[in-house]
Amino acid sequence: MDRTFIDGTLVERTRETEIATVEFDQNSAEFAADPWSKYEELRSNCPVAHTDSHGGFWLVSKYDDVVKVARDDTTFSSCPTTVIPDSGVYNLIPLQSDPPDLQRYREALLPFFTPKAIASYAPRIREFTNTCIDAFVDRGHCELVTELANPVPSMTALEFIGFDPRDWHDFAGPMHRLSYFADGSVERAQALADLEKMDAVIATAINDRRKKPAGDAITALVNYKKDGVMFSDQELHGLVKMLLFGGLDTTMAAISNTLLYLSEHPDARQRLIDDPGLIPLAVEEFLRFEAPVHAFARNVTTDTQVGDQKIRAGEKVYMLWASANRDPEKFENPDEVVLDRRPNRHLTFGVGGHRCLGAMLARMEMRIMLEQVLCRIPDFHIDPDTVRHPITVTIIWGRTSLPATFTPAGC
Ligand code: HEM
């Protein structure tokens, strides 16, 4: 075995197999403190590397390699799960499915994400945002995660799916714990127990809509028929559950990361205040800069090769979206936020057959929240000492607490 340290990364190459092995644990506090330099090391020293953590898996850190894996649904399967370590949450449809089922499921979900459907959610998103800001604006201080970043995406998703947006706590709480606490922690165990209760709520809603249809996504899915075939109860359950998992914590994390950046960079904030037309481009850049979902996994179905590494059937590959977004071969000055970056083909929403269905919705939620924050509490200041940063990177990368002070503006 050859062992070398390259820029602080231990790289081991076994002569027989030529496997590049690195130390990497995305659940460790050390990694969460600075994932970006670890990604830089990986990209520079061994862009496709194996780690023994969590039962062993391959890390793919460069843009082109990530795209290659994500686009090949045959060699790289999304079943049974796309997270490492296995979170124990299954039947997420279409996330944990492969073609041809994947296309069948996505076709059924597409009507909720057409440009027309997305535009129709806009007034309610603004209303939810303003209701949240109304609740704290006179106080002069707030906690931007629990009072804005968490409720707005949660209420938005709940409403179009067909749940009461006022119940957002019941849904967001368990997901939040699942996203932010590592495998084996008390909080994670509690989240899994709470998710069983959520499963019961989903099952009840599906049964209710069969008897009493409503104008929501659950009703549309219950009645969906393709070539005369309807979804089974289990499929319906998985589709609704995935809309919940997709819609809540991801967008919350994205807007929390953005608000922190703007508090720390008053010039960038002022530029957006002076030119709100720049907000959509800036949203894209914030999504690139700190991808709220750092990575998803695939399960290798046949022996293959990624980069210079031979990977065997049965192994797992971890596509590091967050690292690909900082690949200097694709993005000039990747570690800088360039508000008007163009083009900006980041991989935050994935790529290929499983590309995020909610991307346009997430972008719109972020734009509306930013517009309202910059208009109503433009001088918000987040005290860096009180920010709670991720202590582990399980699935989601976002700030969990952003206490802020501000002077209410008259708009
Ligand atoms: C900033 C916010 C968001 C981020 C970063 C994000 C990220 C992602 C990523 C990376 C994937 C690809 C998964 C893969 O390749 O295995 C995905 C899939 C998905 N997302 Fe999102 N997402 C966001 C918001 C949303 C929203 C708001 C919804 C809907 C309410 C949503 C619904 C979905 C669904 C249904 C899938 C599964 C697609 C499939 O497997 O075919 N996402 N998301």
Coordinates of C-alpha atoms and ligand atoms in Angstrom, one line a residue:
M1 CA 0.0 0.0 0.0
D2 CA 1.3 3.5 -0.9
R3 CA 0.4 6.1 1.7
T4 CA 0.9 9.8 0.9
F5 CA -0.3 13.0 2.3
I6 CA -1.3 15.4 -0.5
D7 CA -2.0 18.9 1.0
G8 CA -3.0 17.3 4.3
T9 CA -5.2 14.6 2.8
L10 CA -4.2 11.0 3.4
V11 CA -4.3 9.2 0.1
E12 CA -3.8 5.5 0.2
R13 CA -3.4 3.5 -3.0
T14 CA -3.4 -0.2 -2.8
R15 CA -1.1 -1.6 -5.6
E16 CA -3.5 -4.5 -6.5
T17 CA -6.6 -2.4 -7.0
E18 CA -5.3 1.2 -7.3
I19 CA -8.1 2.4 -4.9
A20 CA -7.6 6.0 -3.7
T21 CA -8.8 6.0 -0.1
V22 CA -9.4 9.1 1.9
E23 CA -10.6 10.0 5.4
F24 CA -14.0 11.5 5.0
D25 CA -17.0 11.6 7.3
Q26 CA -19.8 14.0 6.4
N27 CA -21.4 13.5 9.8
S28 CA -18.4 14.6 11.8
A29 CA -18.3 18.0 13.5
E30 CA -14.9 18.6 12.0
F31 CA -16.2 18.2 8.4
A32 CA -19.3 20.4 9.2
A33 CA -17.0 23.2 10.4
D34 CA -15.5 23.6 6.9
P35 CA -16.7 21.2 4.2
W36 CA -15.4 23.6 1.5
S37 CA -11.7 23.0 2.1
K38 CA -12.3 19.3 2.2
Y39 CA -14.0 19.4 -1.1
E40 CA -11.2 21.5 -2.5
E41 CA -8.7 18.8 -1.4
L42 CA -10.7 16.1 -2.9
R43 CA -11.1 17.8 -6.3
S44 CA -7.4 18.6 -6.4
N45 CA -6.0 15.4 -5.1
C46 CA -8.3 12.5 -5.8
P47 CA -11.6 13.6 -7.5
V48 CA -13.0 10.1 -7.3
A49 CA -12.0 8.6 -3.9
H50 CA -13.1 5.9 -1.6
T51 CA -13.8 6.3 2.1
D52 CA -14.4 3.6 4.7
S53 CA -16.9 5.7 6.7
H54 CA -20.4 4.4 7.0
G55 CA -19.7 1.0 5.5
G56 CA -17.6 2.4 2.7
F57 CA -18.6 4.5 -0.3
W58 CA -17.1 6.5 -3.2
L59 CA -16.9 10.3 -3.3
V60 CA -17.3 12.0 -6.6
S61 CA -16.3 15.7 -6.2
K62 CA -15.8 17.2 -9.7
Y63 CA -18.6 18.6 -11.8
D64 CA -18.3 16.5 -14.9
D65 CA -18.0 13.2 -12.9
V66 CA -21.1 14.2 -10.8
V67 CA -23.1 14.9 -14.0
K68 CA -21.9 11.6 -15.5
V69 CA -23.2 9.6 -12.6
A70 CA -26.4 11.5 -12.2
R71 CA -27.3 11.1 -15.9
D72 CA -26.8 7.3 -15.9
D73 CA -29.8 5.8 -14.2
T74 CA -29.0 2.3 -15.4
T75 CA -25.5 1.9 -13.9
F76 CA -26.4 4.1 -10.9
S77 CA -29.6 3.2 -9.1
S78 CA -31.6 5.3 -6.6
C79 CA -33.0 2.2 -4.9
P80 CA -33.3 1.5 -2.1
T81 CA -32.0 4.9 -0.8
T82 CA -30.0 7.9 -1.9
V83 CA -28.6 9.0 1.4
I84 CA -25.6 7.8 3.3
P85 CA -25.8 6.6 6.0
D86 CA -29.2 5.1 5.3
S87 CA -31.7 7.3 7.1
G88 CA -34.3 4.5 7.5
V89 CA -36.8 6.5 5.6
Y90 CA -38.2 4.6 2.6
N91 CA -40.9 4.8 0.0
L92 CA -40.0 8.3 -1.1
I93 CA -41.3 8.4 -4.6
P94 CA -39.9 9.3 -7.2
L95 CA -36.6 9.9 -5.3
Q96 CA -36.1 6.2 -4.5
S97 CA -37.1 4.8 -7.9
D98 CA -35.5 4.0 -11.2
P99 CA -36.8 4.0 -14.8
P100 CA -39.3 3.1 -16.1
D101 CA -41.3 3.8 -12.9
L102 CA -39.4 7.0 -12.4
Q103 CA -41.0 8.5 -15.6
R104 CA -44.4 7.3 -14.7
Y105 CA -44.2 9.0 -11.2
R106 CA -42.7 12.2 -12.5
E107 CA -45.4 12.5 -15.1
A108 CA -48.1 12.4 -12.4
L109 CA -46.3 15.1 -10.4
L110 CA -45.5 17.5 -13.3
P111 CA -48.8 19.4 -13.3
F112 CA -48.0 20.8 -9.8
F113 CA -44.8 22.3 -11.1
T114 CA -45.7 23.8 -14.5
P115 CA -44.8 27.5 -14.8
K116 CA -48.6 28.3 -14.6
A117 CA -49.0 26.3 -11.4
I118 CA -46.0 27.8 -9.8
A119 CA -47.1 31.4 -10.7
S120 CA -50.5 30.6 -9.1
Y121 CA -48.8 29.9 -5.7
A122 CA -47.0 33.4 -5.7
P123 CA -49.7 35.5 -4.0
R124 CA -50.0 33.0 -1.1
I125 CA -46.2 32.8 -0.7
R126 CA -46.2 36.6 -0.4
E127 CA -49.0 36.5 2.1
F128 CA -47.4 33.8 4.2
T129 CA -44.1 35.8 4.2
N130 CA -45.9 39.0 5.2
T131 CA -47.9 37.3 7.9
C132 CA -44.6 36.0 9.4
I133 CA -42.9 39.4 9.2
D134 CA -46.1 41.1 10.7
A135 CA -45.8 38.9 13.7
F136 CA -42.3 40.2 14.6
V137 CA -41.8 43.5 12.8
D138 CA -42.8 45.8 15.7
R139 CA -40.5 43.9 18.1
G140 CA -37.3 45.0 16.3
H141 CA -35.8 41.6 16.7
C142 CA -36.6 38.1 15.6
E143 CA -35.2 34.6 14.9
L144 CA -35.2 34.4 11.1
V145 CA -35.2 30.6 10.9
T146 CA -38.1 29.7 13.2
E147 CA -40.1 32.8 12.4
L148 CA -39.5 33.0 8.6
A149 CA -37.3 30.6 6.8
N150 CA -39.0 27.5 8.3
P151 CA -42.7 28.5 8.2
V152 CA -42.9 30.0 4.7
P153 CA -41.7 27.0 2.7
S154 CA -43.5 24.6 5.0
M155 CA -46.9 26.4 4.7
T156 CA -46.4 26.8 0.9
A157 CA -45.8 23.1 0.4
L158 CA -48.5 22.0 2.8
E159 CA -51.1 24.1 1.1
F160 CA -50.6 22.9 -2.4
I161 CA -50.2 19.3 -1.3
G162 CA -53.5 19.5 0.6
F163 CA -52.7 19.9 4.3
D164 CA -53.6 22.8 6.6
P165 CA -50.7 25.2 6.5
R166 CA -51.4 26.1 10.1
D167 CA -50.1 22.6 11.0
W168 CA -46.7 23.3 9.6
H169 CA -45.0 22.7 13.0
D170 CA -46.2 19.1 13.1
F171 CA -44.6 18.4 9.7
A172 CA -41.5 20.6 9.9
G173 CA -40.4 19.5 13.4
P174 CA -39.6 15.8 12.6
M175 CA -38.1 16.6 9.2
H176 CA -35.9 19.3 10.7
R177 CA -34.6 16.9 13.4
L178 CA -34.0 14.2 10.7
S179 CA -32.1 16.7 8.6
Y180 CA -29.9 18.2 11.3
F181 CA -29.1 15.3 13.7
A182 CA -26.8 12.4 12.9
D183 CA -27.6 8.8 12.8
G184 CA -27.7 7.3 16.3
S185 CA -28.6 10.6 18.1
V186 CA -31.6 10.9 20.4
E187 CA -33.1 13.6 18.2
R188 CA -32.8 11.4 15.1
A189 CA -34.6 8.5 17.0
Q190 CA -37.3 10.9 18.0
A191 CA -37.7 12.2 14.4
L192 CA -38.1 8.6 13.1
A193 CA -40.8 8.0 15.7
D194 CA -42.6 11.3 14.8
L195 CA -42.4 10.4 11.1
E196 CA -44.5 7.3 11.9
K197 CA -47.2 9.6 13.1
M198 CA -46.8 11.7 10.0
D199 CA -47.3 8.5 7.9
A200 CA -50.6 8.0 9.7
V201 CA -51.7 11.6 8.8
I202 CA -50.8 11.0 5.2
A203 CA -52.8 7.8 5.1
T204 CA -55.8 9.5 6.6
A205 CA -55.6 12.4 4.1
I206 CA -55.5 10.0 1.1
N207 CA -58.5 8.1 2.4
D208 CA -60.4 11.4 3.0
R209 CA -59.7 12.6 -0.5
R210 CA -61.1 9.4 -1.9
K211 CA -64.4 10.1 -0.2
K212 CA -64.3 13.9 -0.5
P213 CA -62.2 15.3 -3.3
A214 CA -60.6 18.7 -3.0
G215 CA -58.6 20.9 -5.4
D216 CA -55.2 19.8 -4.1
A217 CA -52.3 17.6 -5.1
I218 CA -53.4 14.6 -3.0
T219 CA -56.8 14.6 -4.8
A220 CA -55.1 14.8 -8.2
L221 CA -52.8 11.9 -7.3
V222 CA -55.6 9.8 -5.9
N223 CA -57.5 10.2 -9.2
Y224 CA -54.5 9.9 -11.5
K225 CA -54.8 7.2 -14.1
K226 CA -52.3 6.3 -16.8
D227 CA -53.3 3.7 -19.4
G228 CA -56.2 2.8 -17.1
V229 CA -54.0 2.1 -14.1
M230 CA -54.2 4.1 -10.8
F231 CA -51.6 4.4 -8.1
S232 CA -51.6 1.8 -5.3
D233 CA -52.0 3.0 -1.7
Q234 CA -48.3 2.6 -1.1
E235 CA -47.4 4.6 -4.2
L236 CA -49.8 7.4 -3.2
H237 CA -48.3 7.4 0.2
G238 CA -44.7 7.6 -1.2
L239 CA -45.6 10.4 -3.7
V240 CA -47.2 12.6 -1.0
K241 CA -44.4 11.9 1.5
M242 CA -41.8 12.9 -1.1
L243 CA -43.6 16.2 -1.8
L244 CA -43.3 16.9 1.9
F245 CA -39.6 15.9 2.1
G246 CA -38.8 17.8 -1.0
G247 CA -40.6 21.0 -0.1
L248 CA -39.8 21.8 3.5
D249 CA -36.2 21.7 4.9
T250 CA -34.4 22.3 1.5
T251 CA -35.8 25.7 0.9
M252 CA -35.6 26.7 4.5
A253 CA -31.9 25.9 4.5
A254 CA -31.4 27.8 1.2
I255 CA -33.0 31.0 2.5
S256 CA -31.3 30.8 5.9
N257 CA -27.9 30.6 4.1
T258 CA -28.8 33.5 2.0
L259 CA -29.9 35.7 4.8
L260 CA -26.7 35.1 6.7
Y261 CA -24.6 36.0 3.7
L262 CA -26.5 39.2 3.2
S263 CA -26.2 40.2 6.9
E264 CA -22.4 39.6 6.6
H265 CA -22.1 41.4 3.3
P266 CA -23.9 44.8 3.5
D267 CA -22.6 45.9 0.1
A268 CA -24.2 42.9 -1.6
R269 CA -27.4 43.5 0.3
Q270 CA -27.5 47.2 -0.7
R271 CA -27.0 46.2 -4.3
L272 CA -30.1 44.1 -4.1
I273 CA -32.1 46.8 -2.3
D274 CA -31.1 49.3 -5.0
D275 CA -31.8 46.9 -7.9
P276 CA -34.4 44.3 -6.9
G277 CA -34.4 43.1 -10.5
L278 CA -31.1 41.4 -9.7
I279 CA -32.7 39.2 -7.1
P280 CA -33.5 36.2 -9.4
L281 CA -29.8 36.0 -10.6
A282 CA -28.6 36.5 -7.0
V283 CA -30.9 33.6 -5.8
E284 CA -29.3 31.4 -8.4
E285 CA -25.8 32.3 -7.1
F286 CA -26.8 31.8 -3.4
L287 CA -28.1 28.3 -4.4
R288 CA -24.7 27.6 -6.1
F289 CA -22.5 28.9 -3.4
E290 CA -24.0 26.9 -0.6
A291 CA -26.0 24.0 -1.9
P292 CA -28.6 23.1 0.8
V293 CA -28.4 19.4 -0.2
H294 CA -24.7 18.7 -0.3
A295 CA -24.9 15.3 -1.8
F296 CA -27.0 12.3 -2.9
A297 CA -26.0 8.7 -3.4
R298 CA -26.5 6.1 -6.0
N299 CA -26.2 2.4 -5.8
V300 CA -23.9 0.8 -8.5
T301 CA -25.7 -1.9 -10.5
T302 CA -22.8 -3.1 -12.8
D303 CA -19.0 -2.8 -12.6
T304 CA -18.1 0.6 -14.0
Q305 CA -15.5 3.4 -14.0
V306 CA -15.7 7.0 -12.8
G307 CA -12.7 9.1 -13.4
D308 CA -9.7 6.9 -13.0
Q309 CA -11.4 4.6 -10.4
K310 CA -12.9 1.2 -11.1
I311 CA -16.1 0.8 -9.1
R312 CA -17.9 -2.5 -8.5
A313 CA -21.5 -3.5 -8.6
G314 CA -23.0 -3.3 -5.1
E315 CA -20.9 -0.3 -4.1
K316 CA -22.2 3.2 -3.4
V317 CA -21.3 6.5 -5.0
Y318 CA -21.8 9.9 -3.4
M319 CA -22.4 12.7 -5.8
L320 CA -21.2 15.9 -4.1
W321 CA -23.4 18.6 -5.6
A322 CA -21.9 21.2 -3.2
S323 CA -18.4 20.4 -4.3
A324 CA -19.3 20.3 -8.0
N325 CA -20.7 23.8 -7.6
R326 CA -17.2 25.0 -6.5
D327 CA -15.3 23.3 -9.3
P328 CA -12.9 25.9 -10.7
E329 CA -13.0 24.2 -14.1
K330 CA -16.7 25.2 -14.3
F331 CA -17.0 28.4 -12.3
E332 CA -14.6 31.3 -12.3
N333 CA -13.8 32.3 -8.7
P334 CA -16.0 29.6 -7.4
D335 CA -15.5 30.5 -3.7
E336 CA -16.9 34.0 -4.3
V337 CA -20.5 35.1 -4.5
V338 CA -20.9 36.9 -7.8
L339 CA -24.5 38.2 -7.6
D340 CA -24.9 38.5 -11.4
R341 CA -23.0 35.3 -12.3
R342 CA -23.9 34.1 -15.8
P343 CA -24.0 31.4 -16.9
N344 CA -24.6 29.6 -13.6
R345 CA -25.3 26.0 -14.3
H346 CA -25.0 24.8 -10.8
L347 CA -26.0 21.3 -9.7
T348 CA -28.0 22.3 -6.5
F349 CA -31.2 20.8 -7.9
G350 CA -29.4 17.8 -9.3
V351 CA -29.2 16.8 -13.0
G352 CA -30.5 14.0 -15.1
G353 CA -33.6 11.9 -14.6
H354 CA -34.2 12.8 -11.0
R355 CA -33.6 16.6 -11.4
C356 CA -35.6 18.4 -8.7
L357 CA -39.2 18.9 -9.6
G358 CA -39.6 21.8 -7.1
A359 CA -36.7 23.9 -8.4
M360 CA -38.9 26.7 -9.8
L361 CA -41.0 26.7 -6.7
A362 CA -38.0 27.0 -4.4
R363 CA -36.5 29.8 -6.5
M364 CA -39.8 31.7 -6.3
E365 CA -40.1 31.3 -2.6
M366 CA -36.6 32.5 -2.1
R367 CA -37.2 35.5 -4.4
I368 CA -40.4 36.5 -2.6
M369 CA -38.9 36.1 0.9
L370 CA -35.9 38.2 -0.1
E371 CA -38.0 40.9 -1.7
Q372 CA -40.1 41.2 1.5
V373 CA -37.2 41.1 3.9
L374 CA -35.2 43.7 1.9
C375 CA -38.2 45.9 1.8
R376 CA -39.6 45.6 5.3
I377 CA -36.5 44.9 7.5
P378 CA -33.7 46.1 5.1
D379 CA -31.0 46.8 7.8
F380 CA -31.4 43.4 9.5
H381 CA -28.3 42.3 11.4
I382 CA -27.6 38.8 12.5
D383 CA -25.1 38.7 15.4
P384 CA -22.5 36.1 14.2
D385 CA -21.9 34.9 17.8
T386 CA -25.5 33.7 18.0
V387 CA -25.8 31.9 14.7
R388 CA -26.2 28.2 14.9
H389 CA -24.3 26.5 12.1
P390 CA -24.7 22.8 11.1
I391 CA -23.0 20.4 13.5
T392 CA -23.3 17.6 11.1
V393 CA -24.0 17.3 7.4
T394 CA -26.6 14.5 7.1
I395 CA -28.8 15.6 4.3
I396 CA -29.4 19.3 4.6
W397 CA -26.9 22.2 4.9
G398 CA -28.5 25.3 6.4
R399 CA -28.4 27.5 9.5
T400 CA -30.6 26.4 12.4
S401 CA -30.8 29.7 14.3
L402 CA -30.4 33.3 13.0
P403 CA -31.3 35.8 15.7
A404 CA -31.6 39.2 14.1
T405 CA -32.2 42.8 15.0
F406 CA -33.6 45.5 12.6
T407 CA -35.3 48.8 12.2
P408 CA -38.7 48.3 10.5
A409 CA -39.0 50.1 7.2
G410 CA -42.2 51.7 6.0
C411 CA -42.9 49.5 3.1
Ligands
HEM1 C1 -33.7 24.9 -2.5 C2 -34.6 24.0 -2.4 C3 -34.4 22.6 -3.0 C4 -33.3 21.9 -3.2 C5 -31.8 22.3 -3.0 C6 -33.6 20.6 -3.8 C7 -32.8 19.6 -4.2 C8 -33.1 18.5 -4.9 C9 -32.2 17.6 -5.5 C10 -30.7 17.7 -5.5 C11 -32.9 16.6 -6.1 C12 -32.4 15.4 -6.9 C13 -32.4 14.1 -6.2 C14 -31.5 13.1 -6.9 O1 -30.9 13.3 -8.0 O2 -31.5 11.9 -6.4 C15 -34.3 16.9 -5.8 C16 -35.4 16.1 -6.1 C17 -36.7 16.3 -5.8 N1 -37.2 17.5 -5.3 FE1 -36.1 19.1 -4.7 N2 -35.0 20.6 -3.9 C18 -35.5 21.8 -3.4 C19 -36.8 22.1 -3.3 C20 -37.9 21.3 -3.6 C21 -39.3 21.7 -3.5 C22 -39.8 23.1 -3.0 C23 -40.0 20.6 -3.9 C24 -41.5 20.4 -3.9 C25 -42.4 20.8 -3.1 C26 -39.1 19.6 -4.2 C27 -39.4 18.3 -4.7 C28 -38.6 17.4 -5.2 C29 -39.0 16.1 -5.7 C30 -40.4 15.6 -5.8 C31 -37.8 15.5 -6.1 C32 -37.7 14.0 -6.7 C33 -37.5 14.0 -8.1 C34 -37.1 12.7 -8.6 O3 -36.6 11.8 -7.9 O4 -37.4 12.4 -9.8 N3 -37.8 20.1 -4.1 N4 -34.4 18.0 -5.1

